[in-house]
Coordinates of C-alpha atoms and ligand atoms in Angstrom, one line a residue:
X1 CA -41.6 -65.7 -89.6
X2 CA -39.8 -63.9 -86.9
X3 CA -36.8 -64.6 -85.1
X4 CA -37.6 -65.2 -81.7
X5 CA -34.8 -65.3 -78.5
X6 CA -35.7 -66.3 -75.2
X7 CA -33.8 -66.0 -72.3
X8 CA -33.6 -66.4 -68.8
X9 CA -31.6 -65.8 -65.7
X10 CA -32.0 -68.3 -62.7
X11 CA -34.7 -67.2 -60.6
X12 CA -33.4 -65.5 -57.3
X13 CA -34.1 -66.9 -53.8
X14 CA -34.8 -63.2 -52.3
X15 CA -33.8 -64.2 -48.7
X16 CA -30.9 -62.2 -48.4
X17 CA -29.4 -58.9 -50.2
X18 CA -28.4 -59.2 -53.9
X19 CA -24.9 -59.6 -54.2
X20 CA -22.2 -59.7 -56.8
X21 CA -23.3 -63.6 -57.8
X22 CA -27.0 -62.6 -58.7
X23 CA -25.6 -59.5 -60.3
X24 CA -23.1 -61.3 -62.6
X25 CA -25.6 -63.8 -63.3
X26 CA -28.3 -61.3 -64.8
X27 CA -25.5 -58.7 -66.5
X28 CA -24.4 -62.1 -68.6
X29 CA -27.9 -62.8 -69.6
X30 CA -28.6 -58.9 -70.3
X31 CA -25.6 -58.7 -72.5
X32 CA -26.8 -61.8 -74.5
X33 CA -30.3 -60.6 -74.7
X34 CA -29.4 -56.8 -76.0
X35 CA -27.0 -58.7 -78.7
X36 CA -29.5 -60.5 -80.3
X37 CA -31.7 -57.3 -80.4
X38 CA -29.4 -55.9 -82.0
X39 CA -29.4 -58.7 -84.5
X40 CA -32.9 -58.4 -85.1
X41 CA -34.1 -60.5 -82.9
X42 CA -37.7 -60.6 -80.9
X43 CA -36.0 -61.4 -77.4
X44 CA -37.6 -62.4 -74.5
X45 CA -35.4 -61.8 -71.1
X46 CA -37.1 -63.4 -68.2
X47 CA -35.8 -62.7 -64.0
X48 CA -37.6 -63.2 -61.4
X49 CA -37.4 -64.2 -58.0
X50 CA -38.1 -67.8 -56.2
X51 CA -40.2 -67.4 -53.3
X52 CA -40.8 -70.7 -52.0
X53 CA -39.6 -73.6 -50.0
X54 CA -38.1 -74.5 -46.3
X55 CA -35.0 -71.6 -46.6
X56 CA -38.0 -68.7 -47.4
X57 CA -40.0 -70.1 -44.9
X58 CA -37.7 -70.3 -41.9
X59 CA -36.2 -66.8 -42.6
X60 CA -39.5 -65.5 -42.6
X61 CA -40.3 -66.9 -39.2
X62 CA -37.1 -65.3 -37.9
X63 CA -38.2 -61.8 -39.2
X64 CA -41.8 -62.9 -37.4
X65 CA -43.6 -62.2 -40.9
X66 CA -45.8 -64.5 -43.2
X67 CA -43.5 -66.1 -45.9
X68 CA -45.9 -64.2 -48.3
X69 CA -45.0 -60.7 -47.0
X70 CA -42.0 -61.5 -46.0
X71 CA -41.2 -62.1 -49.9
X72 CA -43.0 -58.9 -51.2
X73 CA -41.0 -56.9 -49.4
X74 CA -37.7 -58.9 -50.3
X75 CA -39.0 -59.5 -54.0
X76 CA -38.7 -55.8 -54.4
X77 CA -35.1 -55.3 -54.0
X78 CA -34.1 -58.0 -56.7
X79 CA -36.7 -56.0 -58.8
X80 CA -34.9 -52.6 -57.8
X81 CA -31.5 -53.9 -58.6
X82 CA -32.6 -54.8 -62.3
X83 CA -32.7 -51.2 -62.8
X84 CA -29.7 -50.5 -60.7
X85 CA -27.6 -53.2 -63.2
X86 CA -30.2 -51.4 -66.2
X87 CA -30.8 -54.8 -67.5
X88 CA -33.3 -54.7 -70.1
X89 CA -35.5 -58.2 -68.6
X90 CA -39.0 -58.0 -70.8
X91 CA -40.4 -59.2 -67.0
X92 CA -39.9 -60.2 -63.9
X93 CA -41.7 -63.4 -62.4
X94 CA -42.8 -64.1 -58.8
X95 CA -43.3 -68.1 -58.1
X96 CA -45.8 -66.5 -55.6
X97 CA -47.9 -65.3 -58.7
X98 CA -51.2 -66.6 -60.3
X99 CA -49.8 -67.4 -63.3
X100 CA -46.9 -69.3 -61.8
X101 CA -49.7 -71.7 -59.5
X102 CA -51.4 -72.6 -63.0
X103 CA -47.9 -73.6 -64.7
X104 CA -47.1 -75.6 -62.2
X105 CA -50.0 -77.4 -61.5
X106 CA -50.4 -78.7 -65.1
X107 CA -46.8 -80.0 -65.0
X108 CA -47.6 -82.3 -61.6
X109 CA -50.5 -83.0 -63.7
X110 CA -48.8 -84.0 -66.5
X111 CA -46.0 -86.1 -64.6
X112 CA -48.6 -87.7 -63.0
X113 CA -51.0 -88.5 -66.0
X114 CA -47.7 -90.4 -67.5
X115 CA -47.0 -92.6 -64.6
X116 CA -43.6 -90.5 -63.3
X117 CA -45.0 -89.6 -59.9
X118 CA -45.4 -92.3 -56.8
X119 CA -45.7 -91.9 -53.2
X120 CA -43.6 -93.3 -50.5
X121 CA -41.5 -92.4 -48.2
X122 CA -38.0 -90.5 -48.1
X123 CA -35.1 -91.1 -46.2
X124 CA -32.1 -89.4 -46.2
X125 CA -29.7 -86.2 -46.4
X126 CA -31.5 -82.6 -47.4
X127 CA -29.9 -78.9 -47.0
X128 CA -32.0 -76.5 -46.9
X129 CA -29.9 -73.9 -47.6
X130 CA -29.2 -75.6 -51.0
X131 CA -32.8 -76.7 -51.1
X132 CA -31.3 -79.9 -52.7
X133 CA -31.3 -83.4 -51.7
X134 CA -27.7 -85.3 -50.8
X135 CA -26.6 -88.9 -51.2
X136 CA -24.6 -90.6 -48.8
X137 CA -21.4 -90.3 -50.7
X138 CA -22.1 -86.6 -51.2
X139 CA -21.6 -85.7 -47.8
X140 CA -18.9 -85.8 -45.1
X141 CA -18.7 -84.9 -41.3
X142 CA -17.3 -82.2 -39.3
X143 CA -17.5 -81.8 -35.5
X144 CA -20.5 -84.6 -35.6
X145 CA -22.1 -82.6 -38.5
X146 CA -23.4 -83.7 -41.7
X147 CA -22.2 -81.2 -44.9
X148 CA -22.5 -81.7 -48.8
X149 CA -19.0 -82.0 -50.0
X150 CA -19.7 -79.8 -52.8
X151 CA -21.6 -76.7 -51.4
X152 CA -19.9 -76.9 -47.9
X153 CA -23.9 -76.6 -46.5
X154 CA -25.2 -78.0 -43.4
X155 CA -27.6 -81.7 -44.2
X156 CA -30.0 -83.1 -42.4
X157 CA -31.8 -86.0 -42.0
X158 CA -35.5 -85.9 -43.5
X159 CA -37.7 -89.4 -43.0
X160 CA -40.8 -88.0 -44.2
X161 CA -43.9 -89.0 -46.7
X162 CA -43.1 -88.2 -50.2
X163 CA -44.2 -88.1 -53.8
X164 CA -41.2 -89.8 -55.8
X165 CA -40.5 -88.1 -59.7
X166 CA -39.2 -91.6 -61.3
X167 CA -35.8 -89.9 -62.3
X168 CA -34.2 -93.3 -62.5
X169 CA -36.1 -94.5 -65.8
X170 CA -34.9 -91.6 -67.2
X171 CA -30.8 -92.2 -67.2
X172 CA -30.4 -93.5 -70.3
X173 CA -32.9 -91.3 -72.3
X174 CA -30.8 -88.5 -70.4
X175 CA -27.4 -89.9 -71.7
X176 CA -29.4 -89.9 -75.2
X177 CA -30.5 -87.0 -75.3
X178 CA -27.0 -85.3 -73.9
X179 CA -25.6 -87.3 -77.2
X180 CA -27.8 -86.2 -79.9
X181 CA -27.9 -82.6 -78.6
X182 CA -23.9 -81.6 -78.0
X183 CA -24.5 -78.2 -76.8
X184 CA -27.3 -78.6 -74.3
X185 CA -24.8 -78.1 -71.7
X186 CA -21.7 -75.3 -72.3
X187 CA -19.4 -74.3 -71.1
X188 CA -17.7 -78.4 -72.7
X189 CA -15.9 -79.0 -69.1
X190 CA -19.7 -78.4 -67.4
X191 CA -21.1 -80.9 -69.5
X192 CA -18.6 -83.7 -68.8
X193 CA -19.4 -83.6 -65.0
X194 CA -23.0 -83.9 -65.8
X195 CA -22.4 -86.6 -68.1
X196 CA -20.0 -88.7 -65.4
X197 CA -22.7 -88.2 -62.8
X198 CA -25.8 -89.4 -64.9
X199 CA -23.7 -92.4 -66.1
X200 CA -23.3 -93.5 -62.3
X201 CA -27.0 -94.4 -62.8
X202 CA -29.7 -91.4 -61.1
X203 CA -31.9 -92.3 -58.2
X204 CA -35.5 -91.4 -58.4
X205 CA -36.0 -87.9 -56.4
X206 CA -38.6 -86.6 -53.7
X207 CA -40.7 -83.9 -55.7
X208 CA -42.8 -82.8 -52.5
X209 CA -42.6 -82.2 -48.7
X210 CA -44.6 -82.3 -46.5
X211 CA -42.9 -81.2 -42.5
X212 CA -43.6 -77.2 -43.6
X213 CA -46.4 -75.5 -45.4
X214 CA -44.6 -72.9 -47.3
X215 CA -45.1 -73.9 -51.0
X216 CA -47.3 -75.1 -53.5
X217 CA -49.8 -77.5 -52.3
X218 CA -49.6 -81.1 -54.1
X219 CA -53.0 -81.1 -56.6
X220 CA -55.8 -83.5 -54.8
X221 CA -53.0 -83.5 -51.4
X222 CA -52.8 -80.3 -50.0
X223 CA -50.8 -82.4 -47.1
X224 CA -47.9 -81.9 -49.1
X225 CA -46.1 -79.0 -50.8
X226 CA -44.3 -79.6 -54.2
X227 CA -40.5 -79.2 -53.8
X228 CA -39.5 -76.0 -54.8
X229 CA -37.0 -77.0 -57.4
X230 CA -39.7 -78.1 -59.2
X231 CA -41.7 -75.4 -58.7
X232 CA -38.8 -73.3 -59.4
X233 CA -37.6 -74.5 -62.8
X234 CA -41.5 -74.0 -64.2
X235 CA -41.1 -70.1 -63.7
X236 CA -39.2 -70.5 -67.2
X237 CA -42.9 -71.8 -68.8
X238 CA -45.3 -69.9 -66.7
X239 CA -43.7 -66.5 -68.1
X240 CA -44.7 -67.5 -71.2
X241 CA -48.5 -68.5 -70.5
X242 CA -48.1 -72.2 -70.1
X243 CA -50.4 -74.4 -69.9
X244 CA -51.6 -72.6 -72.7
X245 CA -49.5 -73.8 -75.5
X246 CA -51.9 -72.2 -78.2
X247 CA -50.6 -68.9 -76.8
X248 CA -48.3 -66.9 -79.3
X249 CA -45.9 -66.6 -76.5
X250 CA -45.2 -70.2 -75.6
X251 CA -45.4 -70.3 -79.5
X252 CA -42.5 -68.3 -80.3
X253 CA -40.8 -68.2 -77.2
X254 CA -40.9 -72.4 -76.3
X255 CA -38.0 -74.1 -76.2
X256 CA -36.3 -71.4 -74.8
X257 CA -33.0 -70.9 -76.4
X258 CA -30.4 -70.6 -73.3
X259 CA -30.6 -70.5 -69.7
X260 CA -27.9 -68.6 -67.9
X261 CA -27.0 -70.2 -64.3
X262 CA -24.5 -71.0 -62.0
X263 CA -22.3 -73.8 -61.9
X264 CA -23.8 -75.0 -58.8
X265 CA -27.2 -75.4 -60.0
X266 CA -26.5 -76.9 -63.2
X267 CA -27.8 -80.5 -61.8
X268 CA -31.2 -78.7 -61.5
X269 CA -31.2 -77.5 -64.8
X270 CA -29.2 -80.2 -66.9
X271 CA -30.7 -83.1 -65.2
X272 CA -33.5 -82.4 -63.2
X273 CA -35.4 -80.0 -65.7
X274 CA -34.8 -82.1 -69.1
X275 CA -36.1 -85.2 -67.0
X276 CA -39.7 -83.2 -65.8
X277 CA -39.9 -81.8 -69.7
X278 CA -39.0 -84.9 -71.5
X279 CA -41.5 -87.1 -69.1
X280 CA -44.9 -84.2 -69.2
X281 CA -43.8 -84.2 -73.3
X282 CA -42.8 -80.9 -74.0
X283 CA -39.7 -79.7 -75.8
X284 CA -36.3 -78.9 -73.8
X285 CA -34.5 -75.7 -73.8
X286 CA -31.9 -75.6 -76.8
X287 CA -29.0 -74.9 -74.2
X288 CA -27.9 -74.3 -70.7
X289 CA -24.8 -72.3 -69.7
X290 CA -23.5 -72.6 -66.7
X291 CA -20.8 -69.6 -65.5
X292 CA -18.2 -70.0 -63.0
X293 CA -18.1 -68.4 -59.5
X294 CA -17.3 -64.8 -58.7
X295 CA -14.4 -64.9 -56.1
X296 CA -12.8 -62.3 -53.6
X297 CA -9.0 -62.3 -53.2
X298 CA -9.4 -65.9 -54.6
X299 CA -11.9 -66.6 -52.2
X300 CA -15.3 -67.5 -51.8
X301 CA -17.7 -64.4 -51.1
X302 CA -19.2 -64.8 -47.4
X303 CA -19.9 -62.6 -44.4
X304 CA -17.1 -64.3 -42.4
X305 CA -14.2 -63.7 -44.7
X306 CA -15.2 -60.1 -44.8
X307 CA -14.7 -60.4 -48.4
X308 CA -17.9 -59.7 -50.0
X309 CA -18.4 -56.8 -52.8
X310 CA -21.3 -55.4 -53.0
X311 CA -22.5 -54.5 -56.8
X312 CA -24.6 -51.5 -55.7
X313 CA -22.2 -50.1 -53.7
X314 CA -19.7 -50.2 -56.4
X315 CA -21.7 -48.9 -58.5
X316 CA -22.7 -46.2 -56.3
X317 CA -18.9 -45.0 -56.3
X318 CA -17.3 -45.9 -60.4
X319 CA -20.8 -47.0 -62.2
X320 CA -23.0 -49.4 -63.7
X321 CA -21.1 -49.8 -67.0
X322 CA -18.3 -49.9 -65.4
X323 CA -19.2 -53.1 -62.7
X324 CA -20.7 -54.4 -65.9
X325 CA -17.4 -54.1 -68.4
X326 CA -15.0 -55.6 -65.3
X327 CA -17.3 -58.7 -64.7
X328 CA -17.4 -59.6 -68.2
X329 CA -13.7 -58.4 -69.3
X330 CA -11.7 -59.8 -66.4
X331 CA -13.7 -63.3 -65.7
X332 CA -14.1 -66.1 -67.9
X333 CA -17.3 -67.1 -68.5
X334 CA -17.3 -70.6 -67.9
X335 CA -14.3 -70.8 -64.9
X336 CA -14.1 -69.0 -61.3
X337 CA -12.5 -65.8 -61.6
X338 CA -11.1 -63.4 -58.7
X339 CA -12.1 -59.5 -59.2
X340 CA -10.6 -57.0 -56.5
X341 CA -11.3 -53.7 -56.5
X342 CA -7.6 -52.6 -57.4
X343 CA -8.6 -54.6 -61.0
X344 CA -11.9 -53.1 -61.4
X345 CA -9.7 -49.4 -61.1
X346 CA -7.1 -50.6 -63.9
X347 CA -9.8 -51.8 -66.1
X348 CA -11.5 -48.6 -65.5
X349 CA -8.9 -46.7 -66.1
X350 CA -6.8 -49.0 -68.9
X351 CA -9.5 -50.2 -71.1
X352 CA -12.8 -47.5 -70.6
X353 CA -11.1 -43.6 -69.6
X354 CA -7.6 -44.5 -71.4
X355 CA -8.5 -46.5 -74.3
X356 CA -12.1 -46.6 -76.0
X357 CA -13.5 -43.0 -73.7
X358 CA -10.2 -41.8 -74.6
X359 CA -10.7 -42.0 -78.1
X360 CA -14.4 -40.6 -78.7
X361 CA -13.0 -37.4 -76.7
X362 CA -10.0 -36.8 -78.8
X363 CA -12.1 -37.2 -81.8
X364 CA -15.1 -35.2 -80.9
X365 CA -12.7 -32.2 -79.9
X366 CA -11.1 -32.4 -82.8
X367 CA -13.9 -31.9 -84.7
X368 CA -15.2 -29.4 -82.7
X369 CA -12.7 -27.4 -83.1
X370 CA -11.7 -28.1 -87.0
X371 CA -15.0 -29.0 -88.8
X372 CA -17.3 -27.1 -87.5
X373 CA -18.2 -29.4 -85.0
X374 CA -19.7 -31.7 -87.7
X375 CA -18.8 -35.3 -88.8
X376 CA -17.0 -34.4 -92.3
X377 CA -18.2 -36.2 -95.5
X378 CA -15.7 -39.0 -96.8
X379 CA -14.1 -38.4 -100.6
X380 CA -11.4 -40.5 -100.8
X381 CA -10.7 -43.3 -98.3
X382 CA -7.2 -44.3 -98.5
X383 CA -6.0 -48.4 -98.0
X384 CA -4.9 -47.6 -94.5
X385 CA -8.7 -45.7 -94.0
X386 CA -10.5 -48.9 -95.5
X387 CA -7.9 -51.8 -93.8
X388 CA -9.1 -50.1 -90.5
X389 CA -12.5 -50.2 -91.5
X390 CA -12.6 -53.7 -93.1
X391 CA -10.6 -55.3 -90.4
X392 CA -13.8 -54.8 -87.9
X393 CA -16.8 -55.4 -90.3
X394 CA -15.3 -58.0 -92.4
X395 CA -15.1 -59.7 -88.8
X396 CA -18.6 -59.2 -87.7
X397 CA -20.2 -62.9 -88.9
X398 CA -17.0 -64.0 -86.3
X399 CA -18.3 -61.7 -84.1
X400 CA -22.1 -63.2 -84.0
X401 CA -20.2 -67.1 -83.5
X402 CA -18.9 -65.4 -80.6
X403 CA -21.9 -64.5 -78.6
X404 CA -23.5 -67.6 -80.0
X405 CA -21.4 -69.7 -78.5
X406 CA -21.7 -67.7 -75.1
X407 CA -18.0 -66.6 -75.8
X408 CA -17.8 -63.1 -74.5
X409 CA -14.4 -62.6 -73.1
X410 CA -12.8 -63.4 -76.6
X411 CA -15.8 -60.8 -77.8
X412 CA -14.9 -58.3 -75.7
X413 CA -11.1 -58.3 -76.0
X414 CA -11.5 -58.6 -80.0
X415 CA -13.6 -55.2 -79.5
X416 CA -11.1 -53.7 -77.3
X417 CA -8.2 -54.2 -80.1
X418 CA -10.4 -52.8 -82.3
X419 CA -10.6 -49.4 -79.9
X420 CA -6.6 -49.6 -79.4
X421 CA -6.4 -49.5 -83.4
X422 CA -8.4 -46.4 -83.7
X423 CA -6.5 -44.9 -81.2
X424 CA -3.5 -45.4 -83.0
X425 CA -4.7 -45.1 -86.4
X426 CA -6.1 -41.4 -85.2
X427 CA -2.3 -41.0 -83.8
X428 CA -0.4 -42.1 -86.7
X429 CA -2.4 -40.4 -89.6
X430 CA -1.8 -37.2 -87.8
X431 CA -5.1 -35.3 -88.8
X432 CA -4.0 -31.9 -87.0
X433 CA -0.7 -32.0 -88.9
X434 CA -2.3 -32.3 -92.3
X435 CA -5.1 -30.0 -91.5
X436 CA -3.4 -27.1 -93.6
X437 CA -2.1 -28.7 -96.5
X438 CA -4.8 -31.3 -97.4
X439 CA -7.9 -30.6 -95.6
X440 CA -9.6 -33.1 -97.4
X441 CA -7.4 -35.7 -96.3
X442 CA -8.0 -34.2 -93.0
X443 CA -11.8 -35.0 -93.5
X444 CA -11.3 -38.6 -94.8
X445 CA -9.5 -39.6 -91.4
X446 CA -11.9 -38.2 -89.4
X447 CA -14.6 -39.4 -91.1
X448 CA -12.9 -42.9 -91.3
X449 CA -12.1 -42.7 -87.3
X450 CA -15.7 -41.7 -86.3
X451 CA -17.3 -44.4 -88.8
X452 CA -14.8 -46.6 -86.3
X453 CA -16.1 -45.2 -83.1
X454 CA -19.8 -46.0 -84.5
X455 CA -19.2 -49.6 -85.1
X456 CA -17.2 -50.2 -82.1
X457 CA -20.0 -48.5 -80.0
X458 CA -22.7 -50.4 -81.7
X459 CA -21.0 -53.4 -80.6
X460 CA -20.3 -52.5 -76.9
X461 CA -23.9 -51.3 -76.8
X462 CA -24.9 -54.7 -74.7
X463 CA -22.3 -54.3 -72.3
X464 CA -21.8 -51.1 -72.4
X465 CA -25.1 -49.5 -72.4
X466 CA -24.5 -46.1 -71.1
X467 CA -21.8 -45.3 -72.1
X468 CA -22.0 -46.0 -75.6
X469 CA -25.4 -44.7 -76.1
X470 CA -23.9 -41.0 -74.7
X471 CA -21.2 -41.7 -77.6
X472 CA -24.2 -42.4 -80.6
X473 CA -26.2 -40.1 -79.3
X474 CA -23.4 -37.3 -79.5
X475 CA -23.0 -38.4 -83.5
X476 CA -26.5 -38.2 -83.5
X477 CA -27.2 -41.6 -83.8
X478 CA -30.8 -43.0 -81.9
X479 CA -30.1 -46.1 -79.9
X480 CA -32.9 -47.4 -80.4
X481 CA -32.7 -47.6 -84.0
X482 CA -29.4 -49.2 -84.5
X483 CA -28.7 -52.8 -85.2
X484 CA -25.7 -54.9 -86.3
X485 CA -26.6 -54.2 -89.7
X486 CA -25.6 -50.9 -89.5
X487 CA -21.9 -51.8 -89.4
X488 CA -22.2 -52.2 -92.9
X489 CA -23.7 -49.2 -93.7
X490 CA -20.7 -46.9 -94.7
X491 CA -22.0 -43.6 -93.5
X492 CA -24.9 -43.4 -91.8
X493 CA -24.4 -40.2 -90.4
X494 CA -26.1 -36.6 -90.4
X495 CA -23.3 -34.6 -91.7
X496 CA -25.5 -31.4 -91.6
X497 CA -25.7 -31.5 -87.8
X498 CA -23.4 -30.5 -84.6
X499 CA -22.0 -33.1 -82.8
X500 CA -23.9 -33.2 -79.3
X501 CA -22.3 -32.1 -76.2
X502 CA -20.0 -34.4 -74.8
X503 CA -19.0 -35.0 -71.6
X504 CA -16.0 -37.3 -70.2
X505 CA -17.3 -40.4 -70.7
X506 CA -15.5 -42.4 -67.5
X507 CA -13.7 -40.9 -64.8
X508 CA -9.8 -42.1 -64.3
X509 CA -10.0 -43.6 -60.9
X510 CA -7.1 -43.1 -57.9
X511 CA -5.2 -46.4 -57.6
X512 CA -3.9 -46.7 -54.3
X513 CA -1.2 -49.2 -55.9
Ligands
MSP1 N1 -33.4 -70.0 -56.6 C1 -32.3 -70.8 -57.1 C2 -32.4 -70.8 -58.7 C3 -33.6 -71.3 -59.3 S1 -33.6 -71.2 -61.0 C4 -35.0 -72.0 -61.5 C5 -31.0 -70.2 -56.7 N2 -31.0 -69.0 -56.3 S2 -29.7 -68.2 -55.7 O1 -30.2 -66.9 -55.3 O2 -29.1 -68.9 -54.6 O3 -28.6 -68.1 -56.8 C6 -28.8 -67.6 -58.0 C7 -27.6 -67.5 -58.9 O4 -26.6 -66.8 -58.3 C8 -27.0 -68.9 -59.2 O5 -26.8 -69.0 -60.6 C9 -25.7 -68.9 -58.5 O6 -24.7 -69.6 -59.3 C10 -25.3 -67.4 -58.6 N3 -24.3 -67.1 -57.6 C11 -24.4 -67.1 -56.3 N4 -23.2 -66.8 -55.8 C12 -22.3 -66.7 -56.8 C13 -21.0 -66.2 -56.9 N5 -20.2 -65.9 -55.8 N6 -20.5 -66.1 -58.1 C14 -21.2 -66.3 -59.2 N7 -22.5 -66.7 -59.2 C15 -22.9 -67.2 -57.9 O7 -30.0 -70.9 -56.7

């Protein structure tokens, strides 16, 4: 049997221009997924884009285009920006696609084969920008207009035919469910909220529309279009060829082992989602992990406040790895956390150019101009040679807890230490002033510090995918050969060879403070 990882990032309304929430988003879930590669893993990493519903619709009438074009031409620049962030998704789903229709389809089958669905009527508060439907103590007014207290988004009333999802029976299976399976819902703080909301008691929910068009028509009542939540939150099955559960990938792949979302959607996908699996009988993802926001200057990101960063043009001017190290170094996962572009320099500069670039530079010169430009063999490793290397791969099962439990900021900054420590160990041993008297000795630190370099590269490999493969591939190491494993290996190297050529890995940047 293999080991199987799925997945997924939310699926992206493609409205507007990616920015820096989408991005963070999908670098998360990238990291995650090239982890477990590395751990031997047969991953699945599912993005997409989702293409329906009222919001789609009415911005495609402003542009004066059908929703449908209107969303292959958007659709494209969330696919573009998956190579601009080089995430390594295994595909990309459209809820405009074939296979999508067919997933979704069986699932209204399915709800209403077990008695979930009814029809009536719906009355009450919806924002379409949210796509999400608002009780009355959910909302407050402003200059005579209705917002959700949480989102700060416009609501309207809707009175309108509906098809009714009986989310109301399912409270206290929810609450079970939540009980028996303690890390469903992470960050702990998340889950709580989710918990104190489904204990108020849920209401049953409007699962079609039917005053606009743009959707997925009901099965047997093409009057109505499914409501794209639930249309949405199926993109995570059709990927893997539901309804045809026979199919290897639905097999392996189902239930998929994490979603990575936004705090803001986690009602979808804690409540909603479990509710639709657990009532058309299939399994429920293992977890959901919902990340904090990204702010500006501690503020919300919006056009008004002038305030927004745009991940492509930051990358554009300091680099992907870099946008990706920052957004993962400087904000914890599970909270908000403020970037500005004076911290993305110092963490450029402090923890990439000064500290782990630093060190691969100062090595490979070294040995460029002392061994022949070849990784030396080791003869005799001394206690302070062995403590270095120990410290890091007698940590590595730590390590695996770490990204297992979605904890990447302790990760990372465990990583970083382990850089600083090469750094000083190359200091301290002073390979260039015993060089003459004890080559040897010479040999073993070098050898010990690029062994270092090669397991600290392995591991910032997922974040760090540039970068670090520039740094393997100079030792002459294949990317796509190596695996955790490998940490354990003492000397894997080709000592026959040159080093490659080796450029400065990351650019100090000006800091205008
Ligand atoms: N289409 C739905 C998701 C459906 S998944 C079945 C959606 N799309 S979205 O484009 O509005 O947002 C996608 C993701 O971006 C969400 O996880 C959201 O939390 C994230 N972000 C949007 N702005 C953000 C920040 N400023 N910071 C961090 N992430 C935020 O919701």
């Amino acid at each position: 049997m293999g080991k199987y990882f799925y997945i997924t990032t939310p699926i992206y309304y493609p409205s507007g221009k990616p920015h820096m929430g989408h991005a963070y988003s999908s670098i998360i879930a990238d990291i995650f997924a090239r982890f477990k590669r590395l751990e031997g893993f047969n991953v699945l990493f599912l993005t997409g884009t989702d293409e329906h519903g009222l919001k789609i619709q009415r911005e495609a009438e402003k542009n004066k285009k059908k929703p449908k074009i209107f969303c292959d031409d958007l659709s494209k620049n969330f696919r573009d920006l998956t190579k601009i962030l080089n995430l390594s998704n295994d595909d990309f789903i459209r809820t405009t696609e074939s296979r999508h229709y067919k997933s979704v389809n069986e699932i209204w089958k399915r709800l209403i084969d077990s008695g979930d669905i009814y029809l009536d009527k719906y009355k009450g508060w919806y924002s379409v920008s949210d796509e999400a439907y608002y009780d009355e103590d959910e909302i407050e007014s402003s200059n005579g207009k209705k917002y959700s207290k949480t989102s700060g988004s416009q609501v309207d009333w809707v009175e309108e035919e509906s098809y009714f999802f009986k989310l109301s029976a399912w409270t206290k299976k929810l609450l079970k469910f939540y009980e028996e399976n303690q890390d469903f819902i992470l960050p702990k703080s998340r889950k709580n909220e989710v918990i104190n909301f489904v204990k108020k008691g849920l209401t049953d929910l409007s699962v079609s529309r039917t005053s606009f068009t743009w959707g997925i028509p009901v099965p047997n009542n093409s009057k109505h279009v499914i409501y794209v939540w639930l249309d949405a939150l199926t993109n995570y099955l059709s990927a893997i060829n539901f309804p045809n559960t026979k199919d290897l990938k639905y097999k392996n792949f189902w239930p998929a082992d994490v979603h990575i979302i936004g705090k803001d959607i986690l009602r979808f996908h804690a409540i909603y989602w479990p509710a639709f699996l657990l009532a058309a009988k299939l399994p429920v993802p293992k977890r959901v992990f919902g990340h904090g926001w990204i702010l500006s200057d501690d503020k919300k990101m919006s056009k008004s406040l002038g305030n927004i960063l745009d991940p492509i043009e930051i990358i554009k001017s300091y680099g992907v790895d870099q946008l990706r190290y920052y957004l993962i170094k400087e904000v914890s996962l599970g909270n908000d956390g403020t970037i500005s572009m004076e911290n993305l320099k110092n963490c450029i500069n402090n923890d990439l150019a000064n500290n782990y670039g630093n060190l691969c530079q100062r090595v490979f010169s070294f040995i460029k101009k002392n061994c022949s430009n070849k990784i030396p063999k080791s003869t005799l490793m001394s206690d302070e040679d062995s403590e270095l290397i120990n410290k890091l791969k007698d940590n590595v099962p730590n390590l695996i807890t770490l990204i297992n439990n979605q904890n990447l900021n302790d990760f990372i900054k465990e990583i970083i230490s382990y850089s600083f420590d090469a750094n000083k160990y190359f200091n301290d041993s002073e390979p260039w002033s015993v060089k003459k008297k004890d080559p040897k000795r010479m040999e073993n630190i070098l050898f010990t510090v690029c062994e270092q370099i090669k397991n600290i590269s392995i591991l910032l490999h997922p974040i760090i995918p540039i970068s670090t493969k520039k740094v393997l591939n100079s030792m002459n190491i294949k990317t796509e050969k190596i695996s955790i494993e490998q940490i354990n290996k003492l000397d894997c190297f080709d000592h026959d060879s040159e080093l490659k050529n080796f450029e400065i890995l990351f650019n100090k940047v000006e800091n205008d403070n």
